[in-house]
Tab-separated table of C-alpha atoms and ligand atoms in Angstrom:
chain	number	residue	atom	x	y	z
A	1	UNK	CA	22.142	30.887	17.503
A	2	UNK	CA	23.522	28.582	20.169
A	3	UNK	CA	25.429	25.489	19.088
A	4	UNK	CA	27.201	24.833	22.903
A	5	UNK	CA	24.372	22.945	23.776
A	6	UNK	CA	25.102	20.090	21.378
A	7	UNK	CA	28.017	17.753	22.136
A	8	UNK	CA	30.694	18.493	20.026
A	9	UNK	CA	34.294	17.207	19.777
A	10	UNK	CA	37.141	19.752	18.150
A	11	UNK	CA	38.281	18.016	14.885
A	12	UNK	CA	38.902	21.552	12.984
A	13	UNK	CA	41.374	23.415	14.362
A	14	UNK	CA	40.173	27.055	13.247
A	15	UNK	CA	38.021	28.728	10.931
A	16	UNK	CA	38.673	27.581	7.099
A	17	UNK	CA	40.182	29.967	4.893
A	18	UNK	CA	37.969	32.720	2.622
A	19	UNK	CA	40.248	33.162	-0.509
A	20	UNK	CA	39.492	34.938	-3.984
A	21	UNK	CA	39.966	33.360	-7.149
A	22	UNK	CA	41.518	36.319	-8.867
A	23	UNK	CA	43.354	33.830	-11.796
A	24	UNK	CA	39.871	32.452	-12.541
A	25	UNK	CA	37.717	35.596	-11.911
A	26	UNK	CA	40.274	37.152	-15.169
A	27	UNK	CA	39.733	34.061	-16.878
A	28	UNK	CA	36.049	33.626	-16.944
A	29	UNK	CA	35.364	37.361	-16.848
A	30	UNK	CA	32.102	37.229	-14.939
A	31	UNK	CA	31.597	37.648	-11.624
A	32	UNK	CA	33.951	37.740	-8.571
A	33	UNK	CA	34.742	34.216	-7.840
A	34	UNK	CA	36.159	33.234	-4.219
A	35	UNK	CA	36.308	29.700	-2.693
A	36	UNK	CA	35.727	28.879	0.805
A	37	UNK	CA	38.451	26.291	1.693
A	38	UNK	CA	36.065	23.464	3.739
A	39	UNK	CA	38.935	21.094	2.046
A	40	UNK	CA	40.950	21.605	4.692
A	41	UNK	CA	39.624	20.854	7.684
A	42	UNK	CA	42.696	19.541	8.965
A	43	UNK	CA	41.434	15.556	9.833
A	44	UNK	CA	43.076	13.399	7.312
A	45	UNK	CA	42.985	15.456	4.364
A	46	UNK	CA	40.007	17.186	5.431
A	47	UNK	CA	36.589	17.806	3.537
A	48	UNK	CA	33.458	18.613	4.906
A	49	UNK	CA	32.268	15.307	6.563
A	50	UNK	CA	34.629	16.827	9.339
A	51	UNK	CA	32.406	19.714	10.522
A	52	UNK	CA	29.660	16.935	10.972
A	53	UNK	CA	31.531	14.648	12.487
A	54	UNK	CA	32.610	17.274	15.225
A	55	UNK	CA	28.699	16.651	16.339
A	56	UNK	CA	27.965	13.184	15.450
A	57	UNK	CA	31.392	11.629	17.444
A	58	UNK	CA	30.116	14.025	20.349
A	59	UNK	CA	26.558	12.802	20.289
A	60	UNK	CA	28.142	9.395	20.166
A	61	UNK	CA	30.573	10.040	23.004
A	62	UNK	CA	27.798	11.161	25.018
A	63	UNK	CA	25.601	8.575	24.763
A	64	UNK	CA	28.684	5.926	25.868
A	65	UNK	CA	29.086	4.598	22.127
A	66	UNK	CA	32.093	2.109	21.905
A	67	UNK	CA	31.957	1.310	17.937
A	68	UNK	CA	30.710	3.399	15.395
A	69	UNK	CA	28.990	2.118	11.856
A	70	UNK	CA	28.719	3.972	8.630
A	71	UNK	CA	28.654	3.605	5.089
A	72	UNK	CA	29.254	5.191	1.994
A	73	UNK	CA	30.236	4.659	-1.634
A	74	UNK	CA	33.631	2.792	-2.598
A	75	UNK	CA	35.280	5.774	-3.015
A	76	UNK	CA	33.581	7.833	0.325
A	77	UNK	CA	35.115	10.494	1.490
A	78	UNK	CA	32.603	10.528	4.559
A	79	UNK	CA	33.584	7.159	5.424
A	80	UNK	CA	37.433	8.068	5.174
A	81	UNK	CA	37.075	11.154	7.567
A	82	UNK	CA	34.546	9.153	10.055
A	83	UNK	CA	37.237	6.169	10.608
A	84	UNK	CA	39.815	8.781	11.134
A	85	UNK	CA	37.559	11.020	13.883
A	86	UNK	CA	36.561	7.508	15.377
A	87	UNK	CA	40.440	6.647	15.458
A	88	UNK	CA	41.215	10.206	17.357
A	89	UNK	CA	38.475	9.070	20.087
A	90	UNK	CA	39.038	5.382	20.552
A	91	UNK	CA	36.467	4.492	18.743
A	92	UNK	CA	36.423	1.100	16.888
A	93	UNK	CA	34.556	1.793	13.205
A	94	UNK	CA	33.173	-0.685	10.831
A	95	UNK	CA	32.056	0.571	7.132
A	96	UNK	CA	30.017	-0.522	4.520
A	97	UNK	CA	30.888	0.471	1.149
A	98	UNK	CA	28.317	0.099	-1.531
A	99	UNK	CA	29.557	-0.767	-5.237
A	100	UNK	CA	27.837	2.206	-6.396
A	101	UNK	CA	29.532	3.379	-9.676
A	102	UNK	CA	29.438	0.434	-12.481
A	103	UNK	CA	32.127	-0.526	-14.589
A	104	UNK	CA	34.773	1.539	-12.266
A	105	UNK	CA	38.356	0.458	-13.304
A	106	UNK	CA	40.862	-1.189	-10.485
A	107	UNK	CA	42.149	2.070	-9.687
A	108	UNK	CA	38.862	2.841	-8.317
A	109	UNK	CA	39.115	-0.295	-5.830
A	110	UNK	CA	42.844	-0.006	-4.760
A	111	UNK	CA	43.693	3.346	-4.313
A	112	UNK	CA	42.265	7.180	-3.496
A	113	UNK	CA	40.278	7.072	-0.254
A	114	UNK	CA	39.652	3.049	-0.158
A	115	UNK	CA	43.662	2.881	0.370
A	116	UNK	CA	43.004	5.375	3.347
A	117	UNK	CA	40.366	3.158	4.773
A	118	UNK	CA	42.859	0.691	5.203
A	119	UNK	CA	45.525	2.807	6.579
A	120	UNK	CA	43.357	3.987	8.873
A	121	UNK	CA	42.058	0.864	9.692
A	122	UNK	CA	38.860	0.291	9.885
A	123	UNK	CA	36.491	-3.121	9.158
A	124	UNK	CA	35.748	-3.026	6.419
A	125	UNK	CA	32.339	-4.579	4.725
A	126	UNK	CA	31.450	-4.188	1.355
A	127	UNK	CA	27.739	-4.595	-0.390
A	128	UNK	CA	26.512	-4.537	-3.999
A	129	UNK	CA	24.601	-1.993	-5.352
A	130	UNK	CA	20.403	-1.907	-4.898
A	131	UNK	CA	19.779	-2.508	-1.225
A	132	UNK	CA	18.691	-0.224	1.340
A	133	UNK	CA	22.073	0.208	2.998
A	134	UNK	CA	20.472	2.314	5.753
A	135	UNK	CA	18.742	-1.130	6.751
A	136	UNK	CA	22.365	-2.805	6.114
A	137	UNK	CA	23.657	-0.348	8.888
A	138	UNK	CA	20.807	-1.529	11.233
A	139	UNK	CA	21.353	-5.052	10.833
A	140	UNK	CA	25.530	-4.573	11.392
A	141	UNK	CA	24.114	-2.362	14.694
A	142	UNK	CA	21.788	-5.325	15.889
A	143	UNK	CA	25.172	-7.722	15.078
A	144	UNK	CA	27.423	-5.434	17.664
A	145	UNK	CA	24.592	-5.104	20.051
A	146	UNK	CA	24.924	-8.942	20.513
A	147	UNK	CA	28.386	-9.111	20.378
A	148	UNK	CA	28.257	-6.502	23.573
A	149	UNK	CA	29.155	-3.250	21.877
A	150	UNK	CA	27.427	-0.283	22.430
A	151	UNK	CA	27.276	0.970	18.281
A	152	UNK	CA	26.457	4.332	16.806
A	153	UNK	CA	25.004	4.469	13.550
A	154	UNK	CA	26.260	7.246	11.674
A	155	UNK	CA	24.338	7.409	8.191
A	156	UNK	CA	25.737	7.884	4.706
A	157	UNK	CA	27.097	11.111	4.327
A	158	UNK	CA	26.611	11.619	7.930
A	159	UNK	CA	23.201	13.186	6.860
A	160	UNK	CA	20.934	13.993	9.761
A	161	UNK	CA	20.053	16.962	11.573
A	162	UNK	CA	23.009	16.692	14.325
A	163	UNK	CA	25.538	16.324	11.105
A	164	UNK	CA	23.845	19.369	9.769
A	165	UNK	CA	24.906	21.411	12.931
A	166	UNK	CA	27.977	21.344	11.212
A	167	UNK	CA	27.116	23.011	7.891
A	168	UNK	CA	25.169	25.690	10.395
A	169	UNK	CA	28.499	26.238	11.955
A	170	UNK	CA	30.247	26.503	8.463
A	171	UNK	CA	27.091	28.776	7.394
A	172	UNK	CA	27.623	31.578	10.668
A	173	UNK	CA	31.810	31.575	9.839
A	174	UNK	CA	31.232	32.498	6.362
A	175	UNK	CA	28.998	35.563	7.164
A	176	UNK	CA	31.382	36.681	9.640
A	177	UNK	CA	34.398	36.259	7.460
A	178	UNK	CA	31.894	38.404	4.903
A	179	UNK	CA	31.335	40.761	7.278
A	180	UNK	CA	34.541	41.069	8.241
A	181	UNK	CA	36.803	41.766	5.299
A	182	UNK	CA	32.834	44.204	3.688
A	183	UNK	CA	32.707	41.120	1.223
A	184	UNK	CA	28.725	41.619	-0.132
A	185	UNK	CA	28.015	37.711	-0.575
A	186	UNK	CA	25.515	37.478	-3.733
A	187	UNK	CA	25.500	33.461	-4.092
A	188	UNK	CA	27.197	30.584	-2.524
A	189	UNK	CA	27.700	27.563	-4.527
A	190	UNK	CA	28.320	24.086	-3.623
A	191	UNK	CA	27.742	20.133	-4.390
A	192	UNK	CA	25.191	18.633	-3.026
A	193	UNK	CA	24.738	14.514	-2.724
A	194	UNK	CA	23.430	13.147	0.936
A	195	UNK	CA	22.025	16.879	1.786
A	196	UNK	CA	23.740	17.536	5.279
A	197	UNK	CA	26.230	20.348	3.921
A	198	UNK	CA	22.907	22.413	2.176
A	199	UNK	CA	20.826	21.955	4.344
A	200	UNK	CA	22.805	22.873	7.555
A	201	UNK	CA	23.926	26.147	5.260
A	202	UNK	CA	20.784	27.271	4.445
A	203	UNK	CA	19.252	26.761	7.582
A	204	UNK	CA	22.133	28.639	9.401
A	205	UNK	CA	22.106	31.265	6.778
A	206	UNK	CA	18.516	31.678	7.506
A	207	UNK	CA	18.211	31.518	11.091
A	208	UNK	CA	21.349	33.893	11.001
A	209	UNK	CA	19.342	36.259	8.747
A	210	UNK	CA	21.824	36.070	6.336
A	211	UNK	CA	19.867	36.441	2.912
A	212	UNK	CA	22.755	35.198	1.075
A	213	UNK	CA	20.737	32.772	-1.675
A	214	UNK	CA	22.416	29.103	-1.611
A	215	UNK	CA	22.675	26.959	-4.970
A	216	UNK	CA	23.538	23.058	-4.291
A	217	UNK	CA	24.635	21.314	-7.671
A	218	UNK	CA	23.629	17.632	-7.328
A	219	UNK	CA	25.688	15.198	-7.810
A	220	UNK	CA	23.200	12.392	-8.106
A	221	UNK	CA	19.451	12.864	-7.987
A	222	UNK	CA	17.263	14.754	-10.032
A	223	UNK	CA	16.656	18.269	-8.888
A	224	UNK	CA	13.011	17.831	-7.432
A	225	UNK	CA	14.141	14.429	-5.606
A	226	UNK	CA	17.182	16.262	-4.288
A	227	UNK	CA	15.162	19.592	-3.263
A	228	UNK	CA	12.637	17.585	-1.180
A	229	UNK	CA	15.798	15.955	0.278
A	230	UNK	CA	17.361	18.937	1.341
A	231	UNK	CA	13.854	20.382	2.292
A	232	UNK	CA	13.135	17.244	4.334
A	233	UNK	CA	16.657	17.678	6.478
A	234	UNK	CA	16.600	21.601	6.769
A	235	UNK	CA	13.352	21.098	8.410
A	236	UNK	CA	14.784	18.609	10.805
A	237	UNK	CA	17.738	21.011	11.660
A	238	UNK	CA	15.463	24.095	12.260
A	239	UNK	CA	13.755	22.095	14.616
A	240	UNK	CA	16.672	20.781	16.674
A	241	UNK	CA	18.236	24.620	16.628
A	242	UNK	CA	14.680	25.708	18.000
A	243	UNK	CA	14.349	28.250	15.781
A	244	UNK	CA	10.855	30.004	15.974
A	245	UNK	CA	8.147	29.860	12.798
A	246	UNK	CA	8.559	27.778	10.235
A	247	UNK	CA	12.103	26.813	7.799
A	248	UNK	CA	11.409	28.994	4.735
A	249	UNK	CA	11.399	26.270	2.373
A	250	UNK	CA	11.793	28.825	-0.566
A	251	UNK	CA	15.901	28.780	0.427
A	252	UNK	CA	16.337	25.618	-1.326
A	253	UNK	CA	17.457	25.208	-4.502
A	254	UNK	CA	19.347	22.558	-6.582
A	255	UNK	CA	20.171	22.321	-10.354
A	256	UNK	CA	20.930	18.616	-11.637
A	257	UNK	CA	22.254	19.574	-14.664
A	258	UNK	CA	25.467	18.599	-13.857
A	259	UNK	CA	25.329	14.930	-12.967
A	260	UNK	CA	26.356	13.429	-16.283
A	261	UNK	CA	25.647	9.743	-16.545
A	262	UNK	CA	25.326	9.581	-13.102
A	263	UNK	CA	27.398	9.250	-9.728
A	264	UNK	CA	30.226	8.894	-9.434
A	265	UNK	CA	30.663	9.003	-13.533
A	266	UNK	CA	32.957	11.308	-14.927
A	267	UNK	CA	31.749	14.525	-17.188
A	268	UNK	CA	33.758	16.607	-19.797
A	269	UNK	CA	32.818	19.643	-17.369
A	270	UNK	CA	34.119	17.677	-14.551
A	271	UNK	CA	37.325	17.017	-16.337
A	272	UNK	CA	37.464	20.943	-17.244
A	273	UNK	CA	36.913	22.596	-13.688
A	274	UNK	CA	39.462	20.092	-12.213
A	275	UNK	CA	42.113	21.283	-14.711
A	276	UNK	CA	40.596	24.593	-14.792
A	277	UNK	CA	41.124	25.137	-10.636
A	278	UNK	CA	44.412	23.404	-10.976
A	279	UNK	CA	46.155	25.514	-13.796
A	280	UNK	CA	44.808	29.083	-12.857
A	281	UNK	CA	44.803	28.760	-9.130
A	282	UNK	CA	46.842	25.718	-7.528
A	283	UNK	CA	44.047	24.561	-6.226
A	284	UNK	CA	42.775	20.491	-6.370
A	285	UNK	CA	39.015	19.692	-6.479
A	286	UNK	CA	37.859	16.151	-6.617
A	287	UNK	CA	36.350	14.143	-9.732
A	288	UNK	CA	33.188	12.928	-7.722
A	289	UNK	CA	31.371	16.070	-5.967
A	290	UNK	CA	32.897	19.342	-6.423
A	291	UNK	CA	34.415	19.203	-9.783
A	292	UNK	CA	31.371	18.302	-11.305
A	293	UNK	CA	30.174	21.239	-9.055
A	294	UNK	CA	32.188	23.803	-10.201
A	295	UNK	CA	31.766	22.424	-13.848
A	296	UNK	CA	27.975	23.847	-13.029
A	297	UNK	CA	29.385	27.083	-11.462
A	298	UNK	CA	31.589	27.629	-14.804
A	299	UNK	CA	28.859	26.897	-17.146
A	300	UNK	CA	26.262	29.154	-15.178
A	301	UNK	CA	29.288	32.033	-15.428
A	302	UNK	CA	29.652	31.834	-18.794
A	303	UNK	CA	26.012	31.671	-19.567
A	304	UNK	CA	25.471	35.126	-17.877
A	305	UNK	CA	23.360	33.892	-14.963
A	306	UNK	CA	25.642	36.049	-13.063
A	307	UNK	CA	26.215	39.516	-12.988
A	308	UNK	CA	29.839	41.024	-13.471
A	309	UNK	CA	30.448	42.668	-9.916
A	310	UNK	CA	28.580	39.991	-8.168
A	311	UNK	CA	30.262	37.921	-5.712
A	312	UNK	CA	30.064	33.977	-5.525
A	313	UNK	CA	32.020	32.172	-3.150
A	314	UNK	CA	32.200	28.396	-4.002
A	315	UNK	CA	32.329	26.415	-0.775
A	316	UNK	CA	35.477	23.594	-1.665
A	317	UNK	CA	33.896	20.589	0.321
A	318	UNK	CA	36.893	18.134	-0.583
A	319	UNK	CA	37.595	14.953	-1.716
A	320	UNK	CA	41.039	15.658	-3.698
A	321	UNK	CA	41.573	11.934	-2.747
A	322	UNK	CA	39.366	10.819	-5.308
A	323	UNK	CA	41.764	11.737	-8.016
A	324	UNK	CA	44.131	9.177	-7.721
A	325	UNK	CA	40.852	6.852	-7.714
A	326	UNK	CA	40.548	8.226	-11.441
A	327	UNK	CA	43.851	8.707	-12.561
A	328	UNK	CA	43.670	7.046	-15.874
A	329	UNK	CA	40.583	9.272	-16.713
A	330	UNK	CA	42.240	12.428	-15.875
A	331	UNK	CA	45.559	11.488	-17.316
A	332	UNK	CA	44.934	8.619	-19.877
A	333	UNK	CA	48.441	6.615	-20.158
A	334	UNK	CA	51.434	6.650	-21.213
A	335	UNK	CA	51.242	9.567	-18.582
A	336	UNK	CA	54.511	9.671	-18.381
A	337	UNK	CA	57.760	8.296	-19.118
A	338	UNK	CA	60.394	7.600	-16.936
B	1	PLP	C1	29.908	14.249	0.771
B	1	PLP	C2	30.517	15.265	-0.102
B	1	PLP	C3	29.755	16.316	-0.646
B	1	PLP	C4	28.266	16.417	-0.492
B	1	PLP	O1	27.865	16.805	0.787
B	1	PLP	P1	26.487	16.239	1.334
B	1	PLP	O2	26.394	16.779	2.702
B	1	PLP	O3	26.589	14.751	1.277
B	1	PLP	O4	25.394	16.726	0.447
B	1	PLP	C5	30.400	17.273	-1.395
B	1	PLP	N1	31.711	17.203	-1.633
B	1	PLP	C6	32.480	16.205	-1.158
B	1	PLP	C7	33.915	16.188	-1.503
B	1	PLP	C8	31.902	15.194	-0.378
B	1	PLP	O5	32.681	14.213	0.084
């Protein structure tokens, strides 16, 4: 598969880490458990909006973009890692955050990736919840247009098929890391929301010949919305790689049993697999995407879905910023005492 045809900047310096889980593998007692470390991907505390935005701030660079729109949830991690790529290539940025999760508490407004935004320092716009933001991001476009800026739209999530090229990049490193250290691959596992990340894996996983089956864990829609999604995008991608037949829509699957009250709302499993990752292996997931991911991966493990000498790597996507956006959730006060 050729990806040098695209325009692509270099925001990740190398290949992410493969690491096993052997703390948690003990633990649980399933499975082999390893993680694929897409949280650091080295652009202001990483996550996997980087890998996208490798091809989205080349497509934009290419096509003479001075200013670059996106939007996102309060608490975005996409729209934290696009204003710091944008900053890198002297790029100006506005973003359009969405009040998306009701009844948040002020920590969710002052601190965790919406402090970043402003460190970073990008315009920021914000909009309530219920309107098509995708038509918000047009109308901001049309605004620059007239103002004499050439603007690239960038939409939430960085979700189309040239921010998928990413995930298909992320896809052909894992198998070679596989392949590399004899690692049989029997799942991958990994939270799914605006559908880039699954369906750039499973289409590179697929047009690799990789036959490693991918779950996504949704962190918002119901599974058959979300599928369709995914579906929808995968498509898109396997057209722009030029791969031959047709995308083997069979390679996409998503469980929504995970989402809780909804996104961006905290679970009990969510709460667990955050502690869970933290105690047994150092390592910090986020509250929002893959902690409530992992919550599914842990209650799939323990309900025997998975064979013991099976190997699932869970692909870390990021977003430890989003703790300190729920602090008082995941460590209700007094915390501590000074
Ligand atoms: C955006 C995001 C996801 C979901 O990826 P999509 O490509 O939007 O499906 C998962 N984890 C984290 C931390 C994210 O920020």
């Amino acid at each position: 598969m050729n990806l040098t045809r695209f325009p692509r900047v270099n925001l990740t310096p190398s290949v992410t880490p493969l690491e096993f889980l052997p703390n948690l593998t003990r633990h649980l007692g399933g499975p082999g458990l390893y993680i694929k470390r897409d949280d650091h991907t080295g652009l202001a505390l990483g996550g996997n909006k980087t890998r996208k935005l490798e091809f989205l701030i080349g497509d934009a660079l290419a096509k003479g973009a001075t200013h670059v729109v996106t939007q996102g949830a309060t608490q975005s991690n996409h729209v934290r890692q696009t204003i710091a790529a944008a900053n890198k290539f002297g790029l100006e940025s506005t973003v359009l955050l969405e009040e998306r999760v009701k009844q948040a508490r002020d920590e969710y407004y002052d601190n965790g990736n919406i402090l970043l935004d402003q460190i970073l320092g990008a315009a920021i716009e914000t909009r309530p919840s219920g309107l098509d933001m995708n038509e918000e991001l047009e109308a901001v476009g049309e605004r620059l247009r007239r103002a004499g800026e050439v603007p690239y739209l960038i939409p939430g999530g960085g979700s189309n098929a040239i921010g998928a090229l990413g995930y298909v990049v992320s896809a052909l490193e894992l198998v070679a890391q596989a392949n590399e250290r004899r690692l049989r691959v029997d799942h991958v596992v990994h939270a799914t929301g605006s559908t880039g990340t699954q369906a750039g894996l499973v289409a590179g996983i697929e047009g690799s010949n990789g036959h490693i089956p991918v779950l996504g864990i949704s962190v918002r829609a119901p599974r058959e919305k979300q599928e369709e999604n995914v579906r929808r995008l995968a498509r898109q991608t396997w057209g722009l790689l030029g791969m031959r037949g047709e995308f083997p829509e069979a390679s996409v699957v998503v469980d929504s049993d995970y989402v809780g009250e909804g996104y961006g709302i905290p679970t009990e499993g969510m709460l667990e697999a955050v502690r869970l990752l933290a105690r047994h292996e150092g390592i910090l997931l986020d509250p929002v995407y893959t902690g409530k991911a992992f919550a599914g991966l842990i209650d799939r493990v323990r309900k025997g879905d998975f064979r013991k000498g099976e190997n699932i790597v869970f692909l870390h996507t990021g977003g430890a910023a989003g703790l300190f956006a729920y602090r008082s959730i995941l460590v209700p006060p007094p915390a501590f005492r000074r």
